[in-house]
PDB file of N, CA and C in Angstrom:
ATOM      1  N   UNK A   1      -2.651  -6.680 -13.848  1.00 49.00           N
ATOM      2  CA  UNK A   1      -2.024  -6.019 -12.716  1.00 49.00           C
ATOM      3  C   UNK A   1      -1.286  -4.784 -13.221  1.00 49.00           C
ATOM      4  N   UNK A   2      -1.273  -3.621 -12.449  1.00 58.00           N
ATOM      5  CA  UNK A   2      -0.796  -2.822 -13.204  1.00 58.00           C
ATOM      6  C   UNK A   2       0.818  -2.275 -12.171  1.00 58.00           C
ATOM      7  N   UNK A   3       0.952  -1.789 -13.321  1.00 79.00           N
ATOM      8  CA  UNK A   3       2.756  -1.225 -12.238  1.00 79.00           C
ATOM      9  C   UNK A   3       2.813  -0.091 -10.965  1.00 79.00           C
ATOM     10  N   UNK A   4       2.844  -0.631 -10.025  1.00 86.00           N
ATOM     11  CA  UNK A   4       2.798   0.206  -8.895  1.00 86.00           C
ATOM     12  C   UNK A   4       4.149   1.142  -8.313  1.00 86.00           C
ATOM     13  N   UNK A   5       3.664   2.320  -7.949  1.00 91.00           N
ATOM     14  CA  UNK A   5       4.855   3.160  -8.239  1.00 91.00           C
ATOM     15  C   UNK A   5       5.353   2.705  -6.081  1.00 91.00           C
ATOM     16  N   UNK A   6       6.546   2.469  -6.149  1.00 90.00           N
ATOM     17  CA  UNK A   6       6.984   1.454  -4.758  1.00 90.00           C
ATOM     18  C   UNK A   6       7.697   2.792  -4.033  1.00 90.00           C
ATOM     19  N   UNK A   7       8.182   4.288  -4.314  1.00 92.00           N
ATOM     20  CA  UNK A   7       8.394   5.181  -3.987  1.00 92.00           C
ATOM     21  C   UNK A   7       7.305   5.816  -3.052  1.00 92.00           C
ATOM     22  N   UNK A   8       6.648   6.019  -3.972  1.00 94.00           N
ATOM     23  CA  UNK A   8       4.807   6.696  -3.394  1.00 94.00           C
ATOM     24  C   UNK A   8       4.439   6.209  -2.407  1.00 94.00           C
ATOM     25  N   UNK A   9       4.366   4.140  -2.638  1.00 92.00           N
ATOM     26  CA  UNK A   9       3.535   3.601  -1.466  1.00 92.00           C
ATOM     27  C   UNK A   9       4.422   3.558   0.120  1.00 92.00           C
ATOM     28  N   UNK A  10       5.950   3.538  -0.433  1.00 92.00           N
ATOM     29  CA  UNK A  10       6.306   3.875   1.075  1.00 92.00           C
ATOM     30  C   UNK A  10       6.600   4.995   1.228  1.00 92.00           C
ATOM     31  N   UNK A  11       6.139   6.379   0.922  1.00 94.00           N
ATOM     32  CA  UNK A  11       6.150   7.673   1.494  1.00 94.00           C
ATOM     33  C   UNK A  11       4.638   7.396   2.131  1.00 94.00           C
ATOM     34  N   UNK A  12       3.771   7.072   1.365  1.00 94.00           N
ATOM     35  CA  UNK A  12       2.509   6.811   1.784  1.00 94.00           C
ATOM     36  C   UNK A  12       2.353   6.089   3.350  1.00 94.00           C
ATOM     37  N   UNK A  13       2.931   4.961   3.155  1.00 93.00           N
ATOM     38  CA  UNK A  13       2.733   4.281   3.924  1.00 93.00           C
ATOM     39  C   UNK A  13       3.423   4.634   5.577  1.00 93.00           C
ATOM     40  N   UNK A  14       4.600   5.048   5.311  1.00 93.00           N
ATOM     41  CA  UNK A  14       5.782   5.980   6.594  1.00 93.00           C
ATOM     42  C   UNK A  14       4.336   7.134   6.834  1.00 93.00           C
ATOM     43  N   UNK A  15       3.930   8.410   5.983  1.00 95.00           N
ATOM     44  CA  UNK A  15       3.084   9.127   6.449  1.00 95.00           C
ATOM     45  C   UNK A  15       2.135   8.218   7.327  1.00 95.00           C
ATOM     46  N   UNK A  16       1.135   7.437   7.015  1.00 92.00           N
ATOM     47  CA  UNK A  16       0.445   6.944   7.813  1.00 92.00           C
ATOM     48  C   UNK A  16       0.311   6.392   9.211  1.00 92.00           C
ATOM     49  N   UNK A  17       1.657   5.027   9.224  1.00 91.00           N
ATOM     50  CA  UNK A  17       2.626   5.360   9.807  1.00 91.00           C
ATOM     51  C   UNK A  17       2.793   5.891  11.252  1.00 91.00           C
ATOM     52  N   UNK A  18       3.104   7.248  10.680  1.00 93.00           N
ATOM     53  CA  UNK A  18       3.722   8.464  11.934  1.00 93.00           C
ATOM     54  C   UNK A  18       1.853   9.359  12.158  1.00 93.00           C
ATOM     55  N   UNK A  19       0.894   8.452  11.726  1.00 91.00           N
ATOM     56  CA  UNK A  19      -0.171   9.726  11.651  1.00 91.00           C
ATOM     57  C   UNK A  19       0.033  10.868  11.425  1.00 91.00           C
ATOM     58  N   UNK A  20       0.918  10.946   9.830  1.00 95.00           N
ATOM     59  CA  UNK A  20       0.679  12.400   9.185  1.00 95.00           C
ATOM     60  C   UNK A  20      -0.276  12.390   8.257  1.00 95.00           C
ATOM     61  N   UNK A  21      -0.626  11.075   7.812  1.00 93.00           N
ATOM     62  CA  UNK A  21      -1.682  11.616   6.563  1.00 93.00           C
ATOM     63  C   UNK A  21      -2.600  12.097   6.512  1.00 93.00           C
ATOM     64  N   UNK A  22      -2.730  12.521   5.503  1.00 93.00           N
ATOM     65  CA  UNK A  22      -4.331  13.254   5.268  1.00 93.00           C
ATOM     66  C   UNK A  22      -5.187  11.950   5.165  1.00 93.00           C
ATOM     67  N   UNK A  23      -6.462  12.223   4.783  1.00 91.00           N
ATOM     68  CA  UNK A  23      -8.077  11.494   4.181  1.00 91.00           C
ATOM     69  C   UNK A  23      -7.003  10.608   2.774  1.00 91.00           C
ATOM     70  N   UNK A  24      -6.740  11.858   2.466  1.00 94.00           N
ATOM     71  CA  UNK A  24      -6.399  11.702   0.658  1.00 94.00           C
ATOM     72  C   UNK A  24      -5.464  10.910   0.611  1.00 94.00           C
ATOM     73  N   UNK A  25      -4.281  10.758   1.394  1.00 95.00           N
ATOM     74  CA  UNK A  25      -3.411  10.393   1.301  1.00 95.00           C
ATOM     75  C   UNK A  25      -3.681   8.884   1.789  1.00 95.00           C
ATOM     76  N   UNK A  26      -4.048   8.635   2.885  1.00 93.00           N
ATOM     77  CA  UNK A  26      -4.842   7.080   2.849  1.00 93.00           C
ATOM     78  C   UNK A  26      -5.706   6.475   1.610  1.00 93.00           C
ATOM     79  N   UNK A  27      -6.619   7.492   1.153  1.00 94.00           N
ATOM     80  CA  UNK A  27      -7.436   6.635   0.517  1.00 94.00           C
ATOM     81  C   UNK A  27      -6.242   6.362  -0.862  1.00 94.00           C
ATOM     82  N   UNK A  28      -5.522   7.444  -1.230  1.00 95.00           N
ATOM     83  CA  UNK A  28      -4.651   7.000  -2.395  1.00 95.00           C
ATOM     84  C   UNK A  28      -3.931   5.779  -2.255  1.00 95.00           C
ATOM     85  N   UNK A  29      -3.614   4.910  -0.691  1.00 94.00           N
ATOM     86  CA  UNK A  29      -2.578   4.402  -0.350  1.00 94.00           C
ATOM     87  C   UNK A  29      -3.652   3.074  -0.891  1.00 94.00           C
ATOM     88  N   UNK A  30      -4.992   2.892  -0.273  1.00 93.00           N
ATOM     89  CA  UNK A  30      -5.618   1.871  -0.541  1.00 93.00           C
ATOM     90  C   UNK A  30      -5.945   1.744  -1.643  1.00 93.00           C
ATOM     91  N   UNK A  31      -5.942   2.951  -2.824  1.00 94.00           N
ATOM     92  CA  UNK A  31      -6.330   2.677  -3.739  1.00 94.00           C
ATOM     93  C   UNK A  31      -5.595   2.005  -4.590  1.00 94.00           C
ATOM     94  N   UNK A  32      -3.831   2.406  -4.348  1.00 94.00           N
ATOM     95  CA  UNK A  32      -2.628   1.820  -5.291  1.00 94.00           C
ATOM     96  C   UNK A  32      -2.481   0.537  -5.190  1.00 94.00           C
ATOM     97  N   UNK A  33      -3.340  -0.097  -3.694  1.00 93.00           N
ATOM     98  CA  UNK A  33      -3.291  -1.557  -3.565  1.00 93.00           C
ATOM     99  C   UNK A  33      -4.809  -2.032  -3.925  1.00 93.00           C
ATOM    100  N   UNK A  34      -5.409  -1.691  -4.113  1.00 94.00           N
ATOM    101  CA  UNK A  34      -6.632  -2.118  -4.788  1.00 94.00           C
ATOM    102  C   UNK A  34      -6.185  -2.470  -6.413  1.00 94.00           C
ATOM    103  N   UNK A  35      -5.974  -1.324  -7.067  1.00 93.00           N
ATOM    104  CA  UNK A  35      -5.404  -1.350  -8.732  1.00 93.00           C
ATOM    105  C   UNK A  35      -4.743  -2.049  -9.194  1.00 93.00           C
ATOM    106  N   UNK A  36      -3.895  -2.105  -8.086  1.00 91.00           N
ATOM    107  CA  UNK A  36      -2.459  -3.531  -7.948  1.00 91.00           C
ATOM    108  C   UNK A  36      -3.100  -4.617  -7.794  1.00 91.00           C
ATOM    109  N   UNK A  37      -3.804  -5.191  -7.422  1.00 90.00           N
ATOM    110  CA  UNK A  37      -4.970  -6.237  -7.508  1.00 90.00           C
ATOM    111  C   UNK A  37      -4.077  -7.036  -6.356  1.00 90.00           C
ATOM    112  N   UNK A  38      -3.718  -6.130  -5.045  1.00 90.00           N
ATOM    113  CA  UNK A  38      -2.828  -6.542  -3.684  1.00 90.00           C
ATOM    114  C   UNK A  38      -3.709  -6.747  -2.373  1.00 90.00           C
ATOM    115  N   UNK A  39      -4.649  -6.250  -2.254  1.00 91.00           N
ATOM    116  CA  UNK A  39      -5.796  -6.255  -1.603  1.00 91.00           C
ATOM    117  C   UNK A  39      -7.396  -6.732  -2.166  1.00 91.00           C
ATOM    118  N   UNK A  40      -8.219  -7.271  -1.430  1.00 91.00           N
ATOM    119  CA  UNK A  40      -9.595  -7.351  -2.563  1.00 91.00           C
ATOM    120  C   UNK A  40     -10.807  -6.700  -2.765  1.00 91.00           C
ATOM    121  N   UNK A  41     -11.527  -6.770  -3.228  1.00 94.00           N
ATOM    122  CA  UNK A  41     -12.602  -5.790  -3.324  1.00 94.00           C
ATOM    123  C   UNK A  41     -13.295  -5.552  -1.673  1.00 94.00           C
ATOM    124  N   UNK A  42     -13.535  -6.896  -0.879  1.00 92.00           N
ATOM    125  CA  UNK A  42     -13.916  -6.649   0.222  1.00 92.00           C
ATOM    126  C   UNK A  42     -13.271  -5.532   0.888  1.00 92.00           C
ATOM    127  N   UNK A  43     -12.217  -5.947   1.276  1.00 91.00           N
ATOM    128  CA  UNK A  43     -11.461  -5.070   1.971  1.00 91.00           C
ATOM    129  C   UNK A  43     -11.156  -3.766   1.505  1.00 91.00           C
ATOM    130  N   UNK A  44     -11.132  -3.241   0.151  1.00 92.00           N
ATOM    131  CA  UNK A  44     -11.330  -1.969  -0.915  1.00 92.00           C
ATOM    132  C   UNK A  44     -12.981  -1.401   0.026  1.00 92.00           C
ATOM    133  N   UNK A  45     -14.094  -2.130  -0.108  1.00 93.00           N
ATOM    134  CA  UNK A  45     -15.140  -1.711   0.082  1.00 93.00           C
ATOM    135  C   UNK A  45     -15.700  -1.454   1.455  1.00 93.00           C
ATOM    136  N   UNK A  46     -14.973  -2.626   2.518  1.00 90.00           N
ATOM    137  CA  UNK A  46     -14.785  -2.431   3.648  1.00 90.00           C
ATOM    138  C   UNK A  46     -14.269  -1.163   4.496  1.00 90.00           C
ATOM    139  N   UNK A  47     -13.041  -0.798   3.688  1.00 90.00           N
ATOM    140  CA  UNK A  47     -12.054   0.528   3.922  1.00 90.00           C
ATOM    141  C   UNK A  47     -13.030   1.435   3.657  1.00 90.00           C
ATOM    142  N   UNK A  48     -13.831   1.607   2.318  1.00 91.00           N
ATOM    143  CA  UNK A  48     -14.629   2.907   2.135  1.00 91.00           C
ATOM    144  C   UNK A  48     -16.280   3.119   2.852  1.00 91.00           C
ATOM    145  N   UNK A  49     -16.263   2.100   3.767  1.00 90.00           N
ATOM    146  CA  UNK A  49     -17.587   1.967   4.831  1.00 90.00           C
ATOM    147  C   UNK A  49     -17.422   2.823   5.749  1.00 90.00           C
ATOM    148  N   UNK A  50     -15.573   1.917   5.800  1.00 86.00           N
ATOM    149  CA  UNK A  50     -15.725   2.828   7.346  1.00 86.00           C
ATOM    150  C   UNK A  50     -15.376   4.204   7.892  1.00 86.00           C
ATOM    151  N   UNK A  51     -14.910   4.598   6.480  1.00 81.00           N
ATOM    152  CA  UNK A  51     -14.339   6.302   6.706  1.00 81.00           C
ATOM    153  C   UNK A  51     -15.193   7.023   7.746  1.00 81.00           C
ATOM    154  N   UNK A  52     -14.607   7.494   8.765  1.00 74.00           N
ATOM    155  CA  UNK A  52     -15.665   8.421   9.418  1.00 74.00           C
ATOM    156  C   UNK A  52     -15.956   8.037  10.168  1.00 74.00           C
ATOM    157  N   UNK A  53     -15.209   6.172  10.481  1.00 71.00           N
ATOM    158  CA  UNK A  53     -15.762   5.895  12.330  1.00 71.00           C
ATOM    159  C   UNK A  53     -14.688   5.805  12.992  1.00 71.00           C
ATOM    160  N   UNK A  54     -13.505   6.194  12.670  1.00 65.00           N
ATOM    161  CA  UNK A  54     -12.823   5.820  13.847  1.00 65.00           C
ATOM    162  C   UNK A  54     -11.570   4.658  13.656  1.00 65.00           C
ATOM    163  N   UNK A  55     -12.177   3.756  12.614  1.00 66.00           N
ATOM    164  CA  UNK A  55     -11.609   2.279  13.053  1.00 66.00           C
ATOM    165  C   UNK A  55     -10.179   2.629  12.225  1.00 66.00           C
ATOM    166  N   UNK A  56      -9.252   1.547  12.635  1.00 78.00           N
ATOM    167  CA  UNK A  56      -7.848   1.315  11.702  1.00 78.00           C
ATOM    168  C   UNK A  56      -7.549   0.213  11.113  1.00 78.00           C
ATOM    169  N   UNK A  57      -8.818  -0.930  11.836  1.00 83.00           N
ATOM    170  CA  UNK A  57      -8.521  -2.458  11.506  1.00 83.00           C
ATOM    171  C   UNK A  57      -8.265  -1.960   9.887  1.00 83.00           C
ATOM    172  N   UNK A  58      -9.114  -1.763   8.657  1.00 86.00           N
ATOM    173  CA  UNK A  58      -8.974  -1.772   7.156  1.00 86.00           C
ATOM    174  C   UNK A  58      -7.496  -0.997   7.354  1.00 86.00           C
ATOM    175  N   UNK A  59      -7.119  -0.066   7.361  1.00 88.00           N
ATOM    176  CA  UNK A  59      -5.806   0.698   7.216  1.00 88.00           C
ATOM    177  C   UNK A  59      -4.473  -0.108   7.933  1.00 88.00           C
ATOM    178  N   UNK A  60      -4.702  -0.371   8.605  1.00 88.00           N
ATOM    179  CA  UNK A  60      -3.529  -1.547   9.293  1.00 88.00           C
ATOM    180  C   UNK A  60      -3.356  -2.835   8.705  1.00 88.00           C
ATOM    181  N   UNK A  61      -4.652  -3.034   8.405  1.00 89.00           N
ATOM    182  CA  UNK A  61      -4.262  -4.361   7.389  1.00 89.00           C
ATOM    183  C   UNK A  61      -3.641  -4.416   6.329  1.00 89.00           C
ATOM    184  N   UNK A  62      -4.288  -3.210   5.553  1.00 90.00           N
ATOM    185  CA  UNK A  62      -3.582  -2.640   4.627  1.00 90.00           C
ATOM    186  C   UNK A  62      -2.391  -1.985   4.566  1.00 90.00           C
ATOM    187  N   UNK A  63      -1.796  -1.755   5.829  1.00 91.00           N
ATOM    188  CA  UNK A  63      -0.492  -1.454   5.765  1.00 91.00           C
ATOM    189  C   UNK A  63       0.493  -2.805   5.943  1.00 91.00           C
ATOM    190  N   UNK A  64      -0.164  -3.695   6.578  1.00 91.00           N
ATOM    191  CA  UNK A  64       0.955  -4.689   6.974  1.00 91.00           C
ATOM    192  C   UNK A  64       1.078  -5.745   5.115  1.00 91.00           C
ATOM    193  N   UNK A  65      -0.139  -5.401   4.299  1.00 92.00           N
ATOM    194  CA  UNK A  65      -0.011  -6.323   3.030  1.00 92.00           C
ATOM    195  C   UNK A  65       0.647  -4.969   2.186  1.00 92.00           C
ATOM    196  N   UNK A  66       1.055  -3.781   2.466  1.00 91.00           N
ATOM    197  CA  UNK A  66       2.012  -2.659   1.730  1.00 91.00           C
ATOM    198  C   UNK A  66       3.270  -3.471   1.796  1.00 91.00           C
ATOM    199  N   UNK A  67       3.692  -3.576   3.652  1.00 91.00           N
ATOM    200  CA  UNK A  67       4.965  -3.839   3.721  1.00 91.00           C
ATOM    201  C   UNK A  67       5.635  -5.515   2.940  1.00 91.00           C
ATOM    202  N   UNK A  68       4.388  -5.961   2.814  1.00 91.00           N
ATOM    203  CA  UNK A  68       4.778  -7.400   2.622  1.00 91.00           C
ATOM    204  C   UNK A  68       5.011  -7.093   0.988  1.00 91.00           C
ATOM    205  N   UNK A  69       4.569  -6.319   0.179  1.00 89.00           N
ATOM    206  CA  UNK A  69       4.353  -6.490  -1.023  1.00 89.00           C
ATOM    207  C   UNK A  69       5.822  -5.739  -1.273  1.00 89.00           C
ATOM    208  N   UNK A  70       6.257  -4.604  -0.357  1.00 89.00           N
ATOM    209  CA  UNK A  70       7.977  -3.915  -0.908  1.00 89.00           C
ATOM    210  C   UNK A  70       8.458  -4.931  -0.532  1.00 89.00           C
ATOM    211  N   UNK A  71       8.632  -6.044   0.832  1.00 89.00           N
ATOM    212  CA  UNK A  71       9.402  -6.963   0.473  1.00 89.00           C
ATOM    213  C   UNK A  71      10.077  -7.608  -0.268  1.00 89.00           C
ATOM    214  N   UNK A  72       8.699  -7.847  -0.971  1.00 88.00           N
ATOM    215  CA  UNK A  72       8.978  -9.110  -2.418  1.00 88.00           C
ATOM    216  C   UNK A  72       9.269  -8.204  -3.627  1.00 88.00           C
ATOM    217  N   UNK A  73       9.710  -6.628  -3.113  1.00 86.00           N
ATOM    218  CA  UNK A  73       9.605  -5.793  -4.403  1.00 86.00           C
ATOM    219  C   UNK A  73      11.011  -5.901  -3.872  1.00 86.00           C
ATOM    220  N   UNK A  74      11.711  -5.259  -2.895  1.00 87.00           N
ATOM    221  CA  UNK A  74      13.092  -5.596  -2.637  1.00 87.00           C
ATOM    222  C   UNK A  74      14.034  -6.742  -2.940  1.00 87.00           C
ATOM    223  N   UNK A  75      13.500  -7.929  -2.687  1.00 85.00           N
ATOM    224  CA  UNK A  75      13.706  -9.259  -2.743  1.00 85.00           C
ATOM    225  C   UNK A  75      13.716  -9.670  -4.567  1.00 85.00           C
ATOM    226  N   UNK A  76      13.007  -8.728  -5.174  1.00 85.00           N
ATOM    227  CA  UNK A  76      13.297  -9.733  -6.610  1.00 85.00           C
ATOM    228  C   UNK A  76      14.060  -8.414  -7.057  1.00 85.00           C
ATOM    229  N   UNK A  77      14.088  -7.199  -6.297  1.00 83.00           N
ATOM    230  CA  UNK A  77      15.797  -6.204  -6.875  1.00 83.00           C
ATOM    231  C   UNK A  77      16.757  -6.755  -6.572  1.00 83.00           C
ATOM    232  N   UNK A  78      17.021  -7.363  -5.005  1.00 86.00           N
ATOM    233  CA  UNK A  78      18.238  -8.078  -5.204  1.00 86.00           C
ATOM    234  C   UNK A  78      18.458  -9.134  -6.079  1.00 86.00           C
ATOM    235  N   UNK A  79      17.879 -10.131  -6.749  1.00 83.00           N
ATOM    236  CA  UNK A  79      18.056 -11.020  -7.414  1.00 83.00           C
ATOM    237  C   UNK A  79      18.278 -10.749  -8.868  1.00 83.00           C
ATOM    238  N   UNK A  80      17.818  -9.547  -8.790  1.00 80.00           N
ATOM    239  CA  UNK A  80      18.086  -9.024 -10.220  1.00 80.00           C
ATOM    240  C   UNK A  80      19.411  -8.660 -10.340  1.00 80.00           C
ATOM    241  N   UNK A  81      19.749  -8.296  -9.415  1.00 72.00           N
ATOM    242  CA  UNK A  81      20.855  -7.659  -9.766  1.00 72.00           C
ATOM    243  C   UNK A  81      22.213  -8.774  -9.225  1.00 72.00           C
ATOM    244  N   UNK A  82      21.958  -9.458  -8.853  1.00 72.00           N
ATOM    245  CA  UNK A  82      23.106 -10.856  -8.875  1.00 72.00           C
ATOM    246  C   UNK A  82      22.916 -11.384  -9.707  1.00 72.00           C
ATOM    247  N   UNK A  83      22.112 -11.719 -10.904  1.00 74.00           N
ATOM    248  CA  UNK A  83      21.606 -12.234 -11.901  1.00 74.00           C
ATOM    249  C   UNK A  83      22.351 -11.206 -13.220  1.00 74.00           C
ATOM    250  N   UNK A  84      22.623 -10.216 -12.861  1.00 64.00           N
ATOM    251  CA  UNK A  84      23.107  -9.365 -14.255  1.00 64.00           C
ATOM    252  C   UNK A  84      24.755  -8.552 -14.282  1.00 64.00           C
TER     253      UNK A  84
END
């Protein structure tokens, strides 16, 4: 698993969001959760089918497993830091 930068994915994710992003800026968003091994290949491969029709089901899904993943990124900062 590699270290995901948690700044990026919620600028990323707020752009999307508010429908400001670009192409690029989505596909970077799915990609940081692909790498992160947070999403799975289906849904990685699913997302890159459907570019170009329209749909949001892949991007919404993928946003609601973003928010779940800063959760647990929030959730083990606080513990860290009552812990030290």
């Amino acid at each position: 698993m590699s270290t995901i930068n948690y700044e990026r994915l919620v600028n990323l994710g707020d752009k999307i969001r508010a429908g400001e992003a670009t192409e690029y800026e989505k596909d970077e968003f799915i990609n940081m959760l692909h790498k992160n091994g947070n999403i799975t290949d289906k849904l990685y491969n699913d997302y890159n089918s459907s570019k170009g029709s329209g749909s949001n089901v892949f991007i919404d899904t993928a946003l609601a497993i973003g928010a779940i993943l800063l959760i647990g990124y929030i959730f083990k900062e606080i513990f860290k830091e009552k812990t030290n």
